[in-house]
Coordinates of C-alpha atoms and ligand atoms in Angstrom, one line a residue:
Chain W
X1 CA 56.5 38.9 48.4
X2 CA 52.7 38.9 48.2
X3 CA 50.7 41.9 49.2
X4 CA 48.1 41.7 51.9
X5 CA 44.6 42.9 50.9
X6 CA 41.1 43.2 52.3
X7 CA 38.0 42.5 50.3
X8 CA 34.4 42.7 51.4
X9 CA 32.0 40.6 49.4
X10 CA 28.9 42.6 49.4
X11 CA 26.8 39.6 48.3
X12 CA 27.6 38.1 51.6
X13 CA 27.7 41.0 54.0
X14 CA 24.5 40.8 56.1
X15 CA 25.1 44.1 58.0
X16 CA 25.7 42.4 61.4
X17 CA 28.3 44.9 62.4
X18 CA 30.4 42.1 64.0
X19 CA 33.6 43.3 62.3
X20 CA 33.2 46.8 63.4
X21 CA 32.4 45.9 67.0
X22 CA 35.0 43.2 67.3
X23 CA 37.7 45.6 65.9
X24 CA 36.7 48.4 68.4
X25 CA 36.7 45.9 71.3
X26 CA 39.9 44.1 70.3
X27 CA 41.9 47.3 70.0
X28 CA 40.1 49.1 72.8
X29 CA 39.4 52.1 70.6
X30 CA 38.0 55.2 72.1
X31 CA 34.3 56.0 71.4
X32 CA 33.8 57.8 68.2
X33 CA 36.6 56.0 66.4
X34 CA 35.7 53.1 64.2
X35 CA 38.5 51.8 62.1
X36 CA 36.1 49.5 60.3
X37 CA 32.6 50.6 59.5
X38 CA 29.7 48.9 57.9
X39 CA 27.7 51.0 55.4
X40 CA 24.4 50.1 53.9
X41 CA 23.1 51.7 50.7
X42 CA 19.5 51.8 49.5
X43 CA 18.4 50.7 53.0
X44 CA 15.1 48.7 52.8
X45 CA 14.7 48.8 49.0
X46 CA 14.3 45.3 47.9
X47 CA 16.7 44.0 45.4
X48 CA 18.8 47.1 45.7
X49 CA 19.9 47.1 49.4
X50 CA 23.6 46.4 49.7
X51 CA 26.0 46.5 52.6
X52 CA 29.7 46.5 52.8
X53 CA 32.4 46.9 55.4
X54 CA 35.1 49.6 54.9
X55 CA 38.4 50.2 56.5
X56 CA 41.8 51.2 55.3
X57 CA 42.4 49.4 52.1
X58 CA 46.2 49.3 52.5
X59 CA 46.7 50.8 49.0
X60 CA 49.5 50.1 46.7
X61 CA 51.3 53.5 46.3
X62 CA 49.2 54.7 49.2
X63 CA 48.2 58.4 48.7
X64 CA 48.2 59.0 52.5
X65 CA 51.9 58.1 52.6
X66 CA 52.6 60.5 49.8
X67 CA 51.1 63.6 51.4
X68 CA 52.1 63.2 55.0
X69 CA 54.3 66.3 55.8
X70 CA 56.1 64.5 58.6
X71 CA 56.6 61.3 56.7
X72 CA 55.2 59.1 59.4
X73 CA 53.8 56.4 57.1
X74 CA 55.7 53.2 56.3
X75 CA 54.6 50.4 54.1
X76 CA 55.6 47.0 55.2
X77 CA 57.0 44.5 52.7
X78 CA 53.7 42.6 52.8
X79 CA 51.9 45.8 51.7
X80 CA 50.4 46.7 55.1
X81 CA 50.3 50.5 55.4
X82 CA 51.2 51.7 58.9
X83 CA 52.1 54.9 60.5
X84 CA 53.9 56.4 63.5
X85 CA 51.5 58.1 66.0
X86 CA 54.4 59.7 67.9
X87 CA 55.4 61.5 64.8
X88 CA 51.9 62.4 63.5
X89 CA 50.9 66.0 64.1
X90 CA 47.2 65.4 63.3
X91 CA 47.1 67.7 60.3
X92 CA 44.5 65.7 58.4
X93 CA 46.3 65.6 55.1
X94 CA 46.2 61.8 54.9
X95 CA 42.4 62.0 55.2
X96 CA 42.2 64.4 52.3
X97 CA 44.3 62.2 50.1
X98 CA 42.7 58.9 51.1
X99 CA 40.1 57.6 48.6
X100 CA 38.4 55.6 51.3
X101 CA 38.0 58.1 54.2
X102 CA 40.0 55.8 56.4
X103 CA 42.0 58.1 58.6
X104 CA 40.2 59.4 61.7
X105 CA 41.1 61.8 64.4
X106 CA 40.2 61.6 68.1
X107 CA 39.4 65.0 69.5
X108 CA 41.7 64.9 72.4
X109 CA 43.3 68.4 72.4
X110 CA 42.0 71.6 73.8
X111 CA 39.4 73.5 71.7
X112 CA 38.7 70.4 69.6
X113 CA 42.3 70.1 68.3
X114 CA 42.8 66.8 66.5
X115 CA 44.9 64.1 68.1
X116 CA 47.1 61.6 66.3
X117 CA 45.5 60.0 63.3
X118 CA 44.0 56.6 63.8
X119 CA 43.3 54.0 61.2
X120 CA 43.0 50.3 60.6
X121 CA 46.4 48.6 61.0
X122 CA 45.2 45.2 59.5
X123 CA 45.9 44.1 63.1
X124 CA 49.6 44.6 62.6
X125 CA 50.3 47.2 65.3
X126 CA 52.8 49.9 64.7
X127 CA 56.5 50.9 64.7
X128 CA 57.0 50.1 68.4
X129 CA 58.3 46.9 69.8
X130 CA 55.9 44.1 68.8
X131 CA 53.3 43.3 71.3
X132 CA 54.7 45.7 73.9
X133 CA 52.5 47.5 76.2
X134 CA 53.1 50.7 74.3
X135 CA 52.3 49.3 70.9
X136 CA 49.1 47.8 72.2
X137 CA 48.1 51.1 73.8
X138 CA 48.7 53.2 70.7
X139 CA 47.8 50.8 67.9
X140 CA 45.9 47.9 69.4
X141 CA 46.7 44.2 69.0
X142 CA 49.3 42.9 66.7
X143 CA 47.6 39.7 65.6
X144 CA 49.6 39.4 62.4
X145 CA 52.7 39.0 64.5
X146 CA 51.0 36.1 66.3
X147 CA 50.1 34.5 63.0
X148 CA 46.4 35.3 63.4
X149 CA 43.9 36.7 61.0
X150 CA 42.8 40.3 61.6
X151 CA 39.9 40.4 64.1
X152 CA 37.3 41.6 61.6
X153 CA 37.8 38.8 59.2
X154 CA 38.0 36.3 62.0
X155 CA 34.6 37.1 63.3
X156 CA 32.8 37.6 60.0
X157 CA 30.1 34.9 60.2
X158 CA 29.4 34.8 56.4
X159 CA 33.0 35.0 55.4
X160 CA 32.2 38.1 53.5
X161 CA 35.3 39.8 54.7
X162 CA 38.4 38.3 53.1
X163 CA 41.9 39.1 54.0
X164 CA 45.2 37.7 52.9
X165 CA 47.6 38.1 50.1
X166 CA 46.0 39.6 47.0
X167 CA 46.2 36.5 45.0
X168 CA 44.4 34.2 47.3
X169 CA 41.8 36.8 48.0
X170 CA 41.0 37.1 44.3
X171 CA 41.1 33.4 43.8
X172 CA 38.5 32.9 46.5
X173 CA 36.4 35.6 45.1
X174 CA 36.7 34.3 41.6
X175 CA 35.5 30.9 42.7
X176 CA 32.5 32.5 44.4
X177 CA 31.5 34.5 41.4
X178 CA 31.8 31.4 39.2
X179 CA 29.7 29.5 41.7
X180 CA 26.8 32.0 41.8
X181 CA 27.2 33.1 38.2
X182 CA 27.1 36.8 39.0
X183 CA 28.6 39.4 41.1
X184 CA 31.6 41.1 39.5
Chain I
X1 CA 31.9 95.5 69.9
X2 CA 29.0 93.8 68.3
X3 CA 31.2 92.6 65.5
X4 CA 33.5 90.8 67.9
X5 CA 30.5 89.2 69.7
X6 CA 29.3 87.8 66.4
X7 CA 32.7 86.5 65.6
X8 CA 32.9 84.8 68.9
X9 CA 29.5 83.2 68.6
X10 CA 30.4 82.0 65.1
X11 CA 33.6 80.5 66.5
X12 CA 31.7 78.7 69.2
X13 CA 29.0 77.3 67.0
X14 CA 31.6 76.1 64.5
X15 CA 33.5 74.5 67.3
X16 CA 30.4 72.7 68.6
X17 CA 29.3 71.3 65.2
X18 CA 32.8 70.1 64.8
X19 CA 32.1 67.7 67.7
X20 CA 29.1 66.2 65.8
X21 CA 29.6 62.5 65.7
X22 CA 28.9 61.4 62.2
X23 CA 30.0 63.3 59.2
X24 CA 29.8 62.8 55.5
X25 CA 33.4 61.6 55.5
X26 CA 32.9 58.5 57.5
X27 CA 29.1 58.1 57.3
X28 CA 26.5 57.7 54.6
X29 CA 28.3 59.8 52.0
X30 CA 31.4 57.6 52.3
X31 CA 30.6 55.3 49.4
X32 CA 29.8 58.2 47.1
X33 CA 33.1 59.8 48.1
X34 CA 34.9 56.5 47.3
X35 CA 33.2 56.1 44.0
X36 CA 33.7 59.7 43.0
X37 CA 37.4 59.7 43.8
X38 CA 39.3 60.5 40.6
X39 CA 36.3 59.7 38.4
X40 CA 35.7 61.7 35.2
X41 CA 32.6 63.4 36.5
X42 CA 34.1 64.3 39.9
X43 CA 36.3 67.2 40.7
X44 CA 39.3 64.9 41.2
X45 CA 40.3 67.0 44.1
X46 CA 41.7 64.0 46.0
X47 CA 44.2 63.0 43.3
X48 CA 44.9 66.6 42.7
X49 CA 45.7 67.4 46.3
X50 CA 47.8 64.2 46.6
X51 CA 49.8 65.1 43.5
X52 CA 50.3 68.8 44.5
X53 CA 51.2 68.0 48.1
X54 CA 53.4 65.1 47.2
X55 CA 55.4 66.7 44.4
X56 CA 55.1 70.5 44.4
X57 CA 54.0 72.4 47.5
X58 CA 57.1 71.9 49.6
X59 CA 59.4 72.7 46.7
X60 CA 57.5 75.9 45.8
X61 CA 57.6 77.0 49.4
X62 CA 61.3 76.4 49.5
X63 CA 61.6 78.2 46.2
X64 CA 59.8 81.3 47.6
X65 CA 61.7 81.1 50.8
X66 CA 65.1 81.1 49.0
X67 CA 64.2 82.9 45.8
X68 CA 62.6 86.1 47.2
X69 CA 65.2 86.9 49.9
X70 CA 67.9 85.8 47.3
X71 CA 66.6 88.4 44.8
X72 CA 66.5 91.0 47.6
X73 CA 70.0 90.1 48.7
X74 CA 71.2 90.9 45.2
X75 CA 69.2 94.1 45.1
X76 CA 70.8 95.1 48.4
X77 CA 74.3 94.4 47.2
X78 CA 73.9 96.1 43.8
X79 CA 71.5 99.0 44.5
X80 CA 71.7 99.2 48.2
X81 CA 69.2 100.7 50.7
X82 CA 67.6 104.0 50.5
X83 CA 68.8 106.0 53.5
X84 CA 66.9 109.1 54.6
X85 CA 67.9 111.5 57.3
X86 CA 66.1 110.8 60.5
X87 CA 66.6 114.1 62.1
X88 CA 64.5 116.2 59.8
X89 CA 60.9 117.0 60.3
X90 CA 58.5 114.2 60.9
X91 CA 54.8 113.8 60.4
X92 CA 52.6 111.9 62.7
X93 CA 50.9 109.5 60.3
X94 CA 49.9 106.5 62.3
X95 CA 48.0 107.0 65.5
X96 CA 48.0 104.6 68.4
X97 CA 45.1 102.6 67.1
X98 CA 46.7 102.1 63.7
X99 CA 49.9 101.0 65.3
X100 CA 48.4 98.5 67.8
X101 CA 46.3 96.9 65.1
X102 CA 49.3 96.7 62.8
X103 CA 51.5 95.4 65.5
X104 CA 49.1 92.6 66.5
X105 CA 48.9 91.5 62.9
X106 CA 52.7 91.7 62.7
X107 CA 53.3 89.6 65.7
X108 CA 50.7 87.0 64.5
X109 CA 52.5 86.8 61.1
X110 CA 55.8 86.4 62.8
X111 CA 54.5 83.3 64.5
X112 CA 52.2 82.0 61.8
X113 CA 54.7 82.1 59.0
X114 CA 57.7 80.2 60.6
X115 CA 55.4 77.7 62.1
X116 CA 53.8 77.1 58.7
X117 CA 57.2 76.3 57.5
X118 CA 57.9 73.9 60.2
X119 CA 54.7 72.1 59.2
X120 CA 55.5 72.1 55.5
X121 CA 59.0 70.7 56.2
X122 CA 57.7 68.5 59.0
X123 CA 59.8 65.5 57.9
X124 CA 62.9 67.6 58.0
X125 CA 62.1 68.5 61.6
X126 CA 61.4 64.9 62.5
X127 CA 57.7 65.2 63.3
X128 CA 56.5 64.7 66.8
X129 CA 56.3 67.2 69.6
X130 CA 58.1 70.1 67.9
X131 CA 56.1 70.0 64.7
X132 CA 52.9 69.4 66.6
X133 CA 53.6 72.4 68.7
X134 CA 54.2 74.4 65.6
X135 CA 50.9 73.3 64.2
X136 CA 49.1 74.3 67.4
X137 CA 50.8 77.8 67.5
X138 CA 50.0 78.2 63.8
X139 CA 46.3 77.8 64.8
X140 CA 46.4 79.8 68.0
X141 CA 48.1 82.9 66.5
X142 CA 45.4 82.9 63.8
X143 CA 43.1 84.2 66.6
X144 CA 44.8 87.6 67.1
X145 CA 45.1 88.0 63.4
X146 CA 41.4 87.2 62.9
X147 CA 40.5 89.9 65.5
X148 CA 42.5 92.6 63.8
X149 CA 42.1 91.8 60.1
X150 CA 38.7 93.6 59.7
X151 CA 39.7 96.7 61.6
X152 CA 42.9 96.8 59.7
X153 CA 41.1 96.4 56.4
X154 CA 38.8 99.3 57.3
X155 CA 41.4 101.7 58.6
X156 CA 43.5 101.5 55.4
X157 CA 41.1 100.6 52.6
X158 CA 40.8 104.2 51.4
X159 CA 44.5 104.5 50.9
X160 CA 44.8 101.1 49.4
X161 CA 42.6 101.6 46.4
X162 CA 44.6 101.6 43.2
X163 CA 44.9 104.7 41.0
X164 CA 47.0 106.1 38.1
X165 CA 50.0 106.7 40.3
X166 CA 50.3 103.0 40.7
X167 CA 50.6 102.4 37.0
X168 CA 53.4 104.8 36.8
X169 CA 54.9 103.3 40.0
X170 CA 54.8 99.9 38.4
X171 CA 56.5 101.0 35.3
X172 CA 59.6 102.1 37.2
X173 CA 59.2 99.4 39.8
X174 CA 58.8 102.0 42.5
X175 CA 62.2 103.5 41.7
X176 CA 63.8 100.6 43.6
X177 CA 66.0 99.7 40.6
X178 CA 68.0 102.9 40.8
X179 CA 70.0 104.6 43.4
X180 CA 68.7 108.0 42.5
X181 CA 66.4 109.8 44.9
X182 CA 63.8 111.2 42.5
X183 CA 60.3 111.9 43.8
X184 CA 58.1 108.9 43.0
X185 CA 54.3 109.2 42.5
X186 CA 52.5 107.6 45.3
X187 CA 49.9 108.4 47.9
X188 CA 50.1 107.4 51.6
X189 CA 50.7 103.9 50.3
X190 CA 52.6 103.1 47.2
X191 CA 51.6 100.4 44.7
X192 CA 53.7 97.8 46.5
X193 CA 52.1 98.5 49.8
X194 CA 48.7 98.4 48.3
X195 CA 49.4 95.0 46.8
X196 CA 50.5 93.8 50.1
X197 CA 47.4 95.3 51.7
X198 CA 45.1 93.3 49.4
X199 CA 47.1 90.1 49.7
X200 CA 47.3 90.4 53.5
X201 CA 43.6 91.2 53.9
X202 CA 41.9 89.1 51.3
X203 CA 44.6 86.4 51.3
X204 CA 44.6 86.5 55.1
X205 CA 40.8 86.0 55.3
X206 CA 41.1 83.2 52.8
X207 CA 43.8 81.6 54.9
X208 CA 41.7 82.0 58.1
X209 CA 38.6 80.4 56.5
X210 CA 40.5 77.5 54.7
X211 CA 42.5 76.9 57.9
X212 CA 39.3 76.8 60.0
X213 CA 37.8 74.2 57.6
X214 CA 40.8 72.1 58.1
X215 CA 41.0 72.6 61.8
X216 CA 37.3 71.9 62.5
X217 CA 37.2 69.0 60.0
X218 CA 33.6 67.9 60.6
X219 CA 31.9 71.3 60.6
X220 CA 28.6 71.1 58.9
X221 CA 27.7 74.0 56.7
X222 CA 24.7 73.0 54.6
X223 CA 24.7 76.4 52.9
X224 CA 28.2 75.8 51.6
X225 CA 27.4 72.3 50.4
X226 CA 24.4 73.6 48.5
X227 CA 26.2 76.5 47.1
X228 CA 29.2 74.6 45.8
X229 CA 27.7 71.1 45.3
X230 CA 30.8 69.8 47.1
X231 CA 30.9 67.1 49.7
X232 CA 32.6 67.6 53.0
X233 CA 35.7 65.8 52.0
X234 CA 36.0 67.7 48.8
X235 CA 35.6 71.0 50.7
X236 CA 38.4 70.0 52.9
X237 CA 40.6 69.1 49.9
X238 CA 39.8 72.4 48.3
X239 CA 40.6 74.2 51.5
X240 CA 44.0 72.4 51.7
X241 CA 44.9 73.3 48.2
X242 CA 43.8 76.9 48.6
X243 CA 45.5 77.3 51.9
X244 CA 48.8 76.2 50.4
X245 CA 48.6 78.2 47.1
X246 CA 47.5 81.4 48.9
X247 CA 50.3 80.7 51.3
X248 CA 52.8 81.2 48.5
X249 CA 51.5 84.7 47.7
X250 CA 51.2 85.7 51.4
X251 CA 54.7 84.5 52.1
X252 CA 56.3 86.2 49.1
X253 CA 54.7 89.5 49.8
X254 CA 55.4 89.2 53.5
X255 CA 59.1 88.8 52.9
X256 CA 59.0 91.8 50.6
X257 CA 57.2 93.9 53.2
X258 CA 59.7 93.0 55.8
X259 CA 62.7 93.6 53.5
X260 CA 61.3 97.0 52.4
X261 CA 60.6 98.3 55.9
X262 CA 63.8 96.9 57.6
X263 CA 66.4 97.0 54.9
X264 CA 65.6 98.7 51.6
X265 CA 64.3 101.8 53.2
X266 CA 66.5 102.1 56.3
X267 CA 64.5 102.7 59.4
X268 CA 61.1 102.7 57.8
X269 CA 60.0 100.2 60.3
X270 CA 60.1 102.9 63.0
X271 CA 57.0 104.6 61.5
X272 CA 54.8 101.8 62.7
X273 CA 56.4 101.8 66.1
X274 CA 56.4 105.5 66.8
X275 CA 53.8 106.6 64.3
X276 CA 56.1 109.2 62.7
X277 CA 57.3 109.3 59.1
X278 CA 60.3 111.3 57.9
X279 CA 59.8 114.3 55.7
X280 CA 62.5 113.2 53.2
X281 CA 61.1 109.8 52.9
X282 CA 57.6 111.0 52.2
X283 CA 58.9 113.6 49.8
X284 CA 60.7 111.0 47.7
X285 CA 58.8 107.9 48.0
X286 CA 55.2 109.3 48.4
X287 CA 55.3 112.5 46.4
X288 CA 51.6 112.7 45.8
X289 CA 50.9 112.4 49.5
X290 CA 53.7 114.9 50.2
X291 CA 52.1 117.5 48.0
X292 CA 48.8 117.0 49.8
X293 CA 50.4 117.3 53.3
X294 CA 52.4 120.4 52.2
X295 CA 49.2 122.0 51.0
X296 CA 47.6 121.3 54.3
X297 CA 50.6 122.9 56.0
X298 CA 51.6 119.7 57.7
X299 CA 55.2 120.0 56.8
Ligands
SF4_1 S1 44.6 55.3 54.7 FE1 43.5 55.5 52.8 S2 45.1 56.0 51.3 FE2 46.2 55.2 53.1 S3 46.4 53.0 52.7 FE3 44.5 53.2 53.9 S4 42.9 53.4 52.3 FE4 44.9 53.7 51.3
SF4_2 S1 47.4 63.5 60.2 FE1 49.3 62.5 60.9 S2 49.5 60.8 59.5 FE2 48.0 62.1 58.6 S3 49.2 63.3 57.1 FE3 49.1 64.5 59.0 S4 50.9 64.0 60.2 FE4 50.7 62.4 58.6

């Protein structure tokens, strides 16, 4: 089975924040949590400025899964890395292990205690019944189950944000690089 | 009093910066963090933490949890406890202040250590509410310990400084390997107690600080970043590694401390409840101290 991957083509990203906003809206995320975030480097420096959109990269051999003390991660056959919020104790270990700073924590406990970890699900929900009220409440929409593309990629006006099985994503990117003659 | 006020203020300000919205983890520094992950020139703390947490930490904790009591069980079976008469003369060695401070620390440890275990073996306990509660108690009971750790350090530091007696004590492992009741060189605290003192105090403070880092997550301490050259996420990774490694030492010595006071020296635990120590016990196990007390006419 092919593995699902994200790729953000930083030659195309125009820093419009559509992916980030659409994600937050679609999944009704609390303020302060952005599963997908646009980051710009060398802001305003001509020729150097570059933007990219980052979320969970759904790693192969995901480090987050390896360190979780309550073992709440599970990796789907298609490579999407998901976790169980009802099991999560909000210890933060997944964040320390993650290379991409993807896991985030709502401050919903007393004295600033961390709530259950929240991260991008590639719009594939969680371990609860697909498209149930509960799944939607905890993990947001399950667009993959409906055969739809994740929200962020769906709204990306320049098609910078690619998602799909690893092979087709790299095929598209390879074609683009060949077309513009640079960019690897 | 002033000290507590400062501690309280420090706690509040830490808590409030923790609420700051954007941190280096998810903000501007994020790309640098990603690029630095596992690279030659970086500290490689991310992969290091992942490897340790994934393959070693839980096993080492399990090893300490089984190994140390296991060794003591054998010790108890072969050599057995040291029993001292409890009707002889006693000396009032620990006043109410000593005892309260020690008891607060003791109760905190009795919650912090088992809950730490529930977190380490969270998957065994199925995660969810139970483990989450353990995690919260682990943090909450750090507060009483934080309050008493400095007073405890101060009230016993003089007795906890190592000296020549300790070298001799170490050479015979405190006399615990024989059934004989020969006087053993030691002051008010023997070498073993001193080791526990330093691990509990310095280790305890290290645990409090690294734990606080992990709890507050987004705290901003520019000074610390400047000093160490580490980014927020690397500080957190370092804190997690230190917290676990120091945990091994604290756990091992805590079990030892409990074994000694409850089993190896029958009834020694009473001294910190009532404040009195038995003459026989002092004479044998703390002979240097005994001599001093005798000279002062305390026995
Ligand atoms: S949370 Fe981090 S480590 Fe886990 S799959 Fe996503 S990007 Fe990888
Ligand atoms: S925060 Fe939750 S998901 Fe992350 S490692 Fe801890 S228990 Fe697992």
